[in-house]
CSV table of C-alpha atoms in Angstrom, one decimal:
chain,number,residue,atom,x,y,z
A,1,ILE,CA,37.1,176.9,122.9
A,2,THR,CA,40.0,175.8,125.1
A,3,ILE,CA,41.1,179.4,125.8
A,4,LEU,CA,37.4,180.4,126.6
A,5,ALA,CA,37.0,177.5,129.0
A,6,ILE,CA,40.3,178.2,130.8
A,7,GLY,CA,39.4,181.9,131.0
A,8,LEU,CA,36.1,181.0,132.6
A,9,GLY,CA,37.9,178.9,135.2
A,10,GLY,CA,36.9,175.6,133.8
A,11,THR,CA,38.8,172.3,133.5
A,12,VAL,CA,39.7,171.2,130.0
A,13,LEU,CA,40.1,167.4,129.3
A,14,THR,CA,41.9,166.5,126.1
A,15,ARG,CA,43.2,163.3,124.5
A,16,SER,CA,46.2,162.9,122.2
A,17,ARG,CA,44.4,160.3,120.1
A,18,PHE,CA,40.7,159.9,119.8
A,19,ASP,CA,39.1,156.6,121.0
A,20,ALA,CA,35.3,156.7,121.3
A,21,GLU,CA,34.9,154.5,124.4
A,22,ALA,CA,37.9,156.0,126.2
A,23,ALA,CA,36.5,159.5,125.5
A,24,LEU,CA,33.1,158.5,126.9
A,25,VAL,CA,34.6,156.9,130.0
A,26,GLN,CA,36.7,160.1,130.6
A,27,ALA,CA,33.7,162.4,130.2
A,28,SER,CA,31.5,160.3,132.4
A,29,ALA,CA,34.2,159.9,135.2
A,30,ARG,CA,35.0,163.6,135.3
A,31,ARG,CA,31.3,164.6,135.0
A,32,ALA,CA,31.9,166.8,132.0
A,33,ASP,CA,29.2,169.4,131.4
A,34,ALA,CA,30.4,170.4,127.8
A,35,MET,CA,32.0,168.5,125.0
A,36,ALA,CA,33.6,169.7,121.8
A,37,ALA,CA,34.1,167.2,118.9
A,38,VAL,CA,33.8,166.9,115.2
A,39,PRO,CA,30.7,165.1,113.9
A,40,VAL,CA,32.6,161.8,113.0
A,41,MET,CA,33.7,161.6,116.7
A,42,LEU,CA,30.2,162.1,117.9
A,43,ALA,CA,28.9,159.5,115.5
A,44,ARG,CA,31.4,156.9,116.8
A,45,MET,CA,30.4,157.6,120.4
A,46,LEU,CA,26.7,157.2,119.5
A,47,ASP,CA,27.6,153.9,117.8
A,48,LEU,CA,29.0,152.4,120.9
A,49,ASP,CA,27.1,149.5,122.4
A,50,ASP,CA,24.2,150.4,124.8
A,51,GLU,CA,25.9,148.5,127.6
A,52,VAL,CA,29.0,150.7,127.2
A,53,ARG,CA,27.0,153.9,127.3
A,54,LEU,CA,24.9,152.7,130.2
A,55,ARG,CA,28.0,152.0,132.3
A,56,ASN,CA,29.3,155.5,131.4
A,57,PRO,CA,26.4,157.9,131.6
A,58,LEU,CA,26.8,161.6,130.6
A,59,SER,CA,24.3,162.8,133.2
A,60,SER,CA,26.2,166.1,133.6
A,61,LEU,CA,26.5,167.0,129.9
A,62,ARG,CA,24.6,170.1,129.0
A,63,ILE,CA,26.3,171.4,125.8
A,64,VAL,CA,27.8,169.6,122.7
A,65,ILE,CA,29.8,171.8,120.4
A,66,SER,CA,30.5,170.4,116.9
A,67,SER,CA,32.4,171.9,114.0
A,68,GLY,CA,34.6,171.0,111.1
A,69,ALA,CA,32.0,169.1,109.1
A,70,ARG,CA,28.2,169.4,108.8
A,71,LEU,CA,26.1,166.9,110.6
A,72,ASP,CA,23.7,165.5,108.0
A,73,PRO,CA,20.2,166.1,109.5
A,74,SER,CA,19.0,163.0,107.8
A,75,LEU,CA,21.1,160.8,110.2
A,76,ALA,CA,18.7,159.4,112.7
A,77,ARG,CA,21.6,158.9,115.2
A,78,ALA,CA,22.1,162.7,115.3
A,79,TYR,CA,18.5,163.3,116.4
A,80,ASN,CA,18.8,160.5,118.9
A,81,GLY,CA,22.0,162.1,120.3
A,82,ARG,CA,20.4,165.5,120.5
A,83,GLY,CA,17.6,163.9,122.4
A,84,LEU,CA,20.0,162.6,125.0
A,85,VAL,CA,21.4,166.1,125.5
A,86,TYR,CA,17.9,167.5,126.0
A,87,LYS,CA,17.2,164.6,128.5
A,88,ASN,CA,20.3,165.6,130.5
A,89,ARG,CA,19.0,169.1,130.6
A,90,GLY,CA,15.7,167.9,132.0
A,91,GLU,CA,13.8,168.9,128.8
A,92,LEU,CA,11.8,165.6,128.4
A,93,ASP,CA,9.3,166.8,125.9
A,94,ARG,CA,12.1,168.1,123.6
A,95,ALA,CA,13.9,164.9,124.0
A,96,ILE,CA,10.8,162.9,123.0
A,97,THR,CA,10.4,165.1,120.0
A,98,GLU,CA,14.0,164.4,118.9
A,99,TYR,CA,13.7,160.6,119.5
A,100,SER,CA,10.4,160.6,117.5
A,101,GLU,CA,12.2,162.3,114.6
A,102,ALA,CA,15.0,159.8,114.8
A,103,LEU,CA,12.4,157.0,114.5
A,104,ARG,CA,10.6,158.7,111.6
A,105,ARG,CA,13.9,158.6,109.7
A,106,ASP,CA,15.0,155.2,110.8
A,107,PRO,CA,12.4,153.0,112.5
A,108,SER,CA,15.1,150.3,113.0
A,109,LEU,CA,17.1,152.5,115.5
A,110,PHE,CA,16.4,150.5,118.6
A,111,GLN,CA,18.3,153.0,120.8
A,112,ALA,CA,15.8,155.7,120.0
A,113,TRP,CA,12.9,153.3,120.9
A,114,ASN,CA,14.7,152.6,124.2
A,115,ASN,CA,15.4,156.2,124.9
A,116,ARG,CA,11.9,157.5,124.2
A,117,GLY,CA,10.5,154.7,126.3
A,118,LEU,CA,12.7,156.0,129.2
A,119,GLU,CA,11.2,159.5,128.8
A,120,TYR,CA,7.7,158.2,128.8
A,121,ARG,CA,8.4,156.3,132.0
A,122,GLU,CA,9.7,159.5,133.6
A,123,LYS,CA,6.4,161.1,132.6
A,124,GLN,CA,4.5,158.1,134.0
A,125,LEU,CA,3.0,157.3,130.6
A,126,TYR,CA,3.5,153.6,131.2
A,127,GLU,CA,1.6,152.2,128.2
A,128,LEU,CA,3.6,154.4,125.8
A,129,ALA,CA,6.8,153.4,127.6
A,130,LEU,CA,6.0,149.7,127.4
A,131,ALA,CA,5.2,149.9,123.7
A,132,ASP,CA,8.5,151.6,122.9
A,133,LEU,CA,10.6,149.3,125.0
A,134,GLN,CA,8.9,146.2,123.6
A,135,GLU,CA,9.8,147.5,120.1
A,136,ALA,CA,13.4,148.1,121.2
A,137,ILE,CA,13.6,144.5,122.5
A,138,ARG,CA,12.0,143.1,119.3
A,139,LEU,CA,14.6,144.9,117.2
A,140,ASN,CA,17.6,143.8,119.4
A,141,PRO,CA,16.6,141.0,121.8
A,142,SER,CA,20.2,140.3,122.8
A,143,VAL,CA,20.8,143.6,124.6
A,144,GLY,CA,20.1,143.7,128.3
A,145,ALA,CA,19.4,147.4,128.9
A,146,PRO,CA,15.9,147.6,127.4
A,147,TYR,CA,14.9,144.6,129.6
A,148,ILE,CA,16.1,146.6,132.7
A,149,ASN,CA,14.1,149.6,131.5
A,150,ARG,CA,11.0,147.6,130.8
A,151,GLY,CA,11.3,146.0,134.1
A,152,LEU,CA,11.3,149.4,135.8
A,153,VAL,CA,8.1,150.3,134.0
A,154,TYR,CA,6.4,147.1,135.0
A,155,ARG,CA,7.5,147.7,138.6
A,156,ALA,CA,6.2,151.3,138.6
A,157,ALA,CA,2.9,150.0,137.1
A,158,GLY,CA,2.5,147.5,140.0
A,159,LYS,CA,3.5,144.4,138.1
A,160,PRO,CA,6.4,143.0,140.0
A,161,GLU,CA,6.2,139.5,138.5
A,162,LEU,CA,6.7,140.8,135.0
A,163,ALA,CA,9.4,143.1,136.3
A,164,LEU,CA,11.2,140.2,137.9
A,165,HIS,CA,11.1,138.3,134.7
A,166,ASP,CA,12.7,141.2,132.8
A,167,PHE,CA,15.4,141.6,135.4
A,168,ASP,CA,16.2,137.9,135.2
A,169,GLN,CA,16.6,138.2,131.4
A,170,ALA,CA,18.8,141.3,131.8
A,171,THR,CA,21.1,139.6,134.2
A,172,HIS,CA,21.4,136.7,131.9
A,173,LEU,CA,22.1,138.8,128.8
A,174,ALA,CA,24.2,141.5,130.5
A,175,PRO,CA,25.9,140.0,133.6
A,176,THR,CA,28.4,142.9,133.7
A,177,LEU,CA,25.6,145.5,134.2
A,178,PRO,CA,25.0,145.9,138.0
A,179,GLN,CA,21.6,147.7,137.5
A,180,GLY,CA,19.9,144.4,136.7
A,181,PHE,CA,21.0,142.8,139.9
A,182,VAL,CA,20.2,145.9,142.0
A,183,HIS,CA,16.7,146.2,140.7
A,184,ARG,CA,16.1,142.4,141.0
A,185,GLY,CA,17.4,142.6,144.6
A,186,ASP,CA,14.9,145.4,145.3
A,187,ILE,CA,12.0,143.2,144.3
A,188,HIS,CA,13.3,140.3,146.4
A,189,LEU,CA,13.7,142.6,149.3
A,190,GLN,CA,10.2,144.0,148.8
A,191,ARG,CA,8.9,140.4,148.9
A,192,GLY,CA,10.8,139.6,152.1
A,193,ASP,CA,13.3,137.3,150.4
A,194,CYS,CA,16.3,138.7,152.1
A,195,GLU,CA,18.7,135.9,151.1
A,196,ARG,CA,18.1,136.4,147.4
A,197,ALA,CA,18.2,140.2,147.8
A,198,VAL,CA,21.6,140.1,149.5
A,199,ALA,CA,22.9,137.7,146.8
A,200,ASP,CA,21.9,140.2,144.1
A,201,TYR,CA,23.2,143.2,145.9
A,202,THR,CA,26.5,141.4,146.5
A,203,GLU,CA,26.8,140.5,142.8
A,204,ALA,CA,26.1,144.1,141.9
A,205,LEU,CA,28.9,145.3,144.2
A,206,ARG,CA,31.3,142.6,142.8
A,207,ILE,CA,30.8,143.9,139.3
């Protein structure tokens, strides 16, 4: 794989010792479009906290190459991970199918509820999005990301008060995530409350 990538003029990033979070940070910072890893490495990256993965999005990733050991298709995390790849490719319907299969196999996988809710929001299916995000929050109410995502759905559906409540909750639970402050600032700005908007934007920049 390395020889092929170099031959095609690509840049190859390697690590002397695998660390799931460090690998994710590197791939995100360098906007990697392909990743090669054995299944256990992929599983460890998928097991990282949502807040870590939200700070280090793999928005450029298009291909995941895995070998060395078979990925057990019964693992819900594998379907959830494949859904993320399809999402990054812009294939929302295929992503939703993968998340749905993940949830069929493990209804307690709150990440899949959260991720499918995001895709429904992109498709403007707000009722379905809210149902999924509410389930993600019910399963893991101490994580801030689903509150941010539900707030975005409420805002898109014309319910700024409910959106503001969710952004408040997100900034309380996850004060290191700038997105909650940015989106709350947007609502304050929309309401003409410039002082609170500036305070939220400043906090987001400080983070």
